[in-house]
């Protein structure tokens, strides 16, 4: 419970007590058998003074409550403005972080492609070298039959010799 509510409750209880006293005085006024105007004035004077005091106290209490409400409203407005600034800064920081994450993700994609390419190239090179290293040495078989070579080359040699008749 804040101060304004406490003041309102205190004012309400004090006003209720005074109002009860005024009600009793008004009831006394109704039941009184007055014989003169002076008696009526004597009965009405405390009643009027009590009502005026009650009005003044109510006005003061209301002014006090209004001033406190205004101060509290201003305090809350400042707190809300501060919270809004903090929220705006947090949103801006979050946006910057998201941009950095997006940039890092794009750089990571490029890095992953480069690593995959280099890995593939290295794997292909190593596999080729392994196959060449482990491949058996070729064996050259030179079995030439001189008769077959001579028969094979005879028409070409005959074509190259100049003819006698010409």
mmCIF file of C-alpha atoms in Angstrom:
data_model
loop_
_atom_site.group_PDB
_atom_site.id
_atom_site.type_symbol
_atom_site.label_atom_id
_atom_site.label_comp_id
_atom_site.label_asym_id
_atom_site.label_seq_id
_atom_site.Cartn_x
_atom_site.Cartn_y
_atom_site.Cartn_z
ATOM 1 C CA UNK A 1 0.000 0.000 0.000
ATOM 2 C CA UNK A 2 1.477 3.354 -0.982
ATOM 3 C CA UNK A 3 1.291 6.687 0.840
ATOM 4 C CA UNK A 4 -1.577 8.019 -1.233
ATOM 5 C CA UNK A 5 -3.778 5.037 -0.399
ATOM 6 C CA UNK A 6 -2.858 5.273 3.286
ATOM 7 C CA UNK A 7 -3.737 8.979 3.349
ATOM 8 C CA UNK A 8 -7.025 8.281 1.609
ATOM 9 C CA UNK A 9 -7.936 5.615 4.149
ATOM 10 C CA UNK A 10 -6.994 7.831 7.102
ATOM 11 C CA UNK A 11 -8.957 10.720 5.641
ATOM 12 C CA UNK A 12 -11.934 8.468 4.996
ATOM 13 C CA UNK A 13 -11.949 7.115 8.539
ATOM 14 C CA UNK A 14 -11.539 10.601 10.061
ATOM 15 C CA UNK A 15 -14.275 11.933 7.805
ATOM 16 C CA UNK A 16 -16.544 9.033 8.754
ATOM 17 C CA UNK A 17 -16.122 9.854 12.456
ATOM 18 C CA UNK A 18 -16.797 13.536 11.873
ATOM 19 C CA UNK A 19 -19.742 12.716 9.660
ATOM 20 C CA UNK A 20 -21.183 10.517 12.378
ATOM 21 C CA UNK A 21 -20.826 13.395 14.858
ATOM 22 C CA UNK A 22 -22.511 15.748 12.365
ATOM 23 C CA UNK A 23 -25.291 13.248 11.828
ATOM 24 C CA UNK A 24 -25.913 13.120 15.568
ATOM 25 C CA UNK A 25 -25.965 16.905 15.746
ATOM 26 C CA UNK A 26 -28.399 17.066 12.817
ATOM 27 C CA UNK A 27 -30.599 14.471 14.508
ATOM 28 C CA UNK A 28 -30.482 16.515 17.721
ATOM 29 C CA UNK A 29 -31.483 19.563 15.681
ATOM 30 C CA UNK A 30 -34.483 17.716 14.234
ATOM 31 C CA UNK A 31 -35.760 16.460 17.527
ATOM 32 C CA UNK A 32 -35.170 19.698 19.381
ATOM 33 C CA UNK A 33 -38.134 21.813 20.267
ATOM 34 C CA UNK A 34 -36.807 25.231 19.772
ATOM 35 C CA UNK A 35 -38.409 28.253 21.290
ATOM 36 C CA UNK A 36 -36.215 30.934 19.795
ATOM 37 C CA UNK A 37 -33.911 31.718 16.960
ATOM 38 C CA UNK A 38 -31.004 32.055 19.394
ATOM 39 C CA UNK A 39 -31.412 28.422 20.421
ATOM 40 C CA UNK A 40 -31.428 27.413 16.726
ATOM 41 C CA UNK A 41 -28.325 29.521 16.090
ATOM 42 C CA UNK A 42 -26.600 27.971 19.096
ATOM 43 C CA UNK A 43 -27.352 24.475 17.754
ATOM 44 C CA UNK A 44 -26.410 25.318 14.146
ATOM 45 C CA UNK A 45 -23.140 27.138 14.883
ATOM 46 C CA UNK A 46 -21.092 24.037 15.998
ATOM 47 C CA UNK A 47 -22.652 22.092 13.147
ATOM 48 C CA UNK A 48 -21.610 24.722 10.580
ATOM 49 C CA UNK A 49 -18.108 24.982 12.065
ATOM 50 C CA UNK A 50 -17.696 21.186 11.947
ATOM 51 C CA UNK A 51 -18.904 21.086 8.342
ATOM 52 C CA UNK A 52 -16.499 23.895 7.369
ATOM 53 C CA UNK A 53 -13.599 22.134 9.107
ATOM 54 C CA UNK A 54 -14.543 18.890 7.377
ATOM 55 C CA UNK A 55 -14.612 20.669 4.019
ATOM 56 C CA UNK A 56 -11.197 22.271 4.648
ATOM 57 C CA UNK A 57 -9.647 18.992 5.755
ATOM 58 C CA UNK A 58 -11.113 17.180 2.755
ATOM 59 C CA UNK A 59 -9.746 19.835 0.395
ATOM 60 C CA UNK A 60 -6.276 19.645 2.001
ATOM 61 C CA UNK A 61 -6.292 15.863 1.881
ATOM 62 C CA UNK A 62 -7.363 15.864 -1.756
ATOM 63 C CA UNK A 63 -4.647 18.392 -2.633
ATOM 64 C CA UNK A 64 -2.055 16.282 -0.818
ATOM 65 C CA UNK A 65 -3.228 13.110 -2.555
ATOM 66 C CA UNK A 66 -3.214 14.907 -5.916
ATOM 67 C CA UNK A 67 0.337 16.199 -5.372
ATOM 68 C CA UNK A 68 1.567 12.774 -4.355
ATOM 69 C CA UNK A 69 -0.196 11.191 -7.319
ATOM 70 C CA UNK A 70 1.433 13.713 -9.639
ATOM 71 C CA UNK A 71 4.885 13.001 -8.156
ATOM 72 C CA UNK A 72 4.330 9.280 -8.398
ATOM 73 C CA UNK A 73 3.137 9.650 -12.009
ATOM 74 C CA UNK A 74 6.251 11.625 -12.898
ATOM 75 C CA UNK A 75 8.450 9.017 -11.207
ATOM 76 C CA UNK A 76 6.708 6.212 -13.105
ATOM 77 C CA UNK A 77 7.018 8.143 -16.377
ATOM 78 C CA UNK A 78 10.778 8.520 -15.818
ATOM 79 C CA UNK A 79 11.075 4.809 -15.040
ATOM 80 C CA UNK A 80 9.126 3.932 -18.174
ATOM 81 C CA UNK A 81 11.332 6.209 -20.289
ATOM 82 C CA UNK A 82 14.444 4.592 -18.801
ATOM 83 C CA UNK A 83 13.075 1.118 -19.447
ATOM 84 C CA UNK A 84 12.187 2.082 -23.025
ATOM 85 C CA UNK A 85 15.732 3.337 -23.620
ATOM 86 C CA UNK A 86 17.161 0.114 -22.207
ATOM 87 C CA UNK A 87 14.823 -1.920 -24.425
ATOM 88 C CA UNK A 88 15.820 0.082 -27.502
ATOM 89 C CA UNK A 89 19.510 -0.417 -26.730
ATOM 90 C CA UNK A 90 18.948 -4.141 -26.193
ATOM 91 C CA UNK A 91 17.078 -4.405 -29.498
ATOM 92 C CA UNK A 92 19.879 -2.553 -31.289
ATOM 93 C CA UNK A 93 22.500 -4.825 -29.710
ATOM 94 C CA UNK A 94 20.475 -7.892 -30.668
ATOM 95 C CA UNK A 95 20.203 -6.641 -34.243
ATOM 96 C CA UNK A 96 23.972 -6.071 -34.418
ATOM 97 C CA UNK A 97 24.620 -9.533 -32.995
ATOM 98 C CA UNK A 98 22.262 -11.090 -35.530
ATOM 99 C CA UNK A 99 24.086 -9.308 -38.363
ATOM 100 C CA UNK A 100 27.455 -10.511 -37.069
ATOM 101 C CA UNK A 101 26.107 -14.067 -36.815
ATOM 102 C CA UNK A 102 24.786 -13.887 -40.363
ATOM 103 C CA UNK A 103 28.142 -12.596 -41.646
ATOM 104 C CA UNK A 104 29.996 -15.304 -39.732
ATOM 105 C CA UNK A 105 27.641 -17.928 -41.178
ATOM 106 C CA UNK A 106 28.324 -16.739 -44.717
ATOM 107 C CA UNK A 107 32.082 -16.755 -44.078
ATOM 108 C CA UNK A 108 31.774 -20.226 -42.604
ATOM 109 C CA UNK A 109 29.977 -21.453 -45.735
ATOM 110 C CA UNK A 110 32.805 -20.152 -47.920
ATOM 111 C CA UNK A 111 35.360 -21.753 -45.612
ATOM 112 C CA UNK A 112 33.517 -25.055 -45.711
ATOM 113 C CA UNK A 113 33.452 -25.022 -49.517
ATOM 114 C CA UNK A 114 37.185 -24.257 -49.617
ATOM 115 C CA UNK A 115 37.968 -27.046 -47.135
ATOM 116 C CA UNK A 116 35.807 -29.508 -49.084
ATOM 117 C CA UNK A 117 37.551 -28.565 -52.362
ATOM 118 C CA UNK A 118 41.060 -28.837 -50.888
ATOM 119 C CA UNK A 119 40.179 -32.126 -49.173
ATOM 120 C CA UNK A 120 38.846 -33.578 -52.435
ATOM 121 C CA UNK A 121 41.889 -32.419 -54.370
ATOM 122 C CA UNK A 122 44.255 -33.831 -51.751
ATOM 123 C CA UNK A 123 42.364 -37.129 -51.626
ATOM 124 C CA UNK A 124 42.462 -37.464 -55.428
ATOM 125 C CA UNK A 125 46.197 -36.676 -55.499
ATOM 126 C CA UNK A 126 46.980 -39.166 -52.739
ATOM 127 C CA UNK A 127 44.855 -41.863 -54.364
ATOM 128 C CA UNK A 128 46.597 -41.313 -57.715
ATOM 129 C CA UNK A 129 50.049 -41.431 -56.106
ATOM 130 C CA UNK A 130 49.143 -44.574 -54.201
ATOM 131 C CA UNK A 131 47.945 -46.281 -57.376
ATOM 132 C CA UNK A 132 51.105 -45.252 -59.205
ATOM 133 C CA UNK A 133 53.319 -46.387 -56.343
ATOM 134 C CA UNK A 134 51.552 -49.693 -55.893
ATOM 135 C CA UNK A 135 51.145 -50.408 -59.630
ATOM 136 C CA UNK A 136 53.290 -53.282 -60.910
ATOM 137 C CA UNK A 137 56.211 -52.416 -63.136
ATOM 138 C CA UNK A 138 55.435 -52.948 -66.770
ATOM 139 C CA UNK A 139 57.299 -55.774 -68.380
ATOM 140 C CA UNK A 140 58.424 -55.206 -71.915
ATOM 141 C CA UNK A 141 58.397 -58.293 -73.997
ATOM 142 C CA UNK A 142 60.446 -57.869 -77.162
ATOM 143 C CA UNK A 143 60.219 -61.093 -78.998
ATOM 144 C CA UNK A 144 60.680 -60.324 -82.585
ATOM 145 C CA UNK A 145 60.864 -62.900 -85.214
ATOM 146 C CA UNK A 146 63.318 -61.640 -87.829
ATOM 147 C CA UNK A 147 61.596 -63.510 -90.651
ATOM 148 C CA UNK A 148 58.232 -61.944 -89.904
ATOM 149 C CA UNK A 149 59.784 -58.472 -89.615
ATOM 150 C CA UNK A 150 61.503 -58.918 -92.969
ATOM 151 C CA UNK A 151 58.302 -60.124 -94.628
ATOM 152 C CA UNK A 152 56.394 -57.224 -93.109
ATOM 153 C CA UNK A 153 58.904 -54.601 -94.212
ATOM 154 C CA UNK A 154 59.650 -56.111 -97.689
ATOM 155 C CA UNK A 155 56.836 -54.294 -99.563
ATOM 156 C CA UNK A 156 57.801 -50.951 -98.066
ATOM 157 C CA UNK A 157 61.457 -51.431 -98.905
ATOM 158 C CA UNK A 158 60.623 -52.504 -102.427
ATOM 159 C CA UNK A 159 58.623 -49.392 -102.933
ATOM 160 C CA UNK A 160 61.531 -47.244 -101.900
ATOM 161 C CA UNK A 161 64.059 -48.763 -104.380
ATOM 162 C CA UNK A 162 64.265 -47.014 -107.721
ATOM 163 C CA UNK A 163 63.199 -49.119 -110.645
ATOM 164 C CA UNK A 164 65.825 -50.135 -113.240
ATOM 165 C CA UNK A 165 63.905 -49.315 -116.303
ATOM 166 C CA UNK A 166 63.393 -45.804 -115.752
#
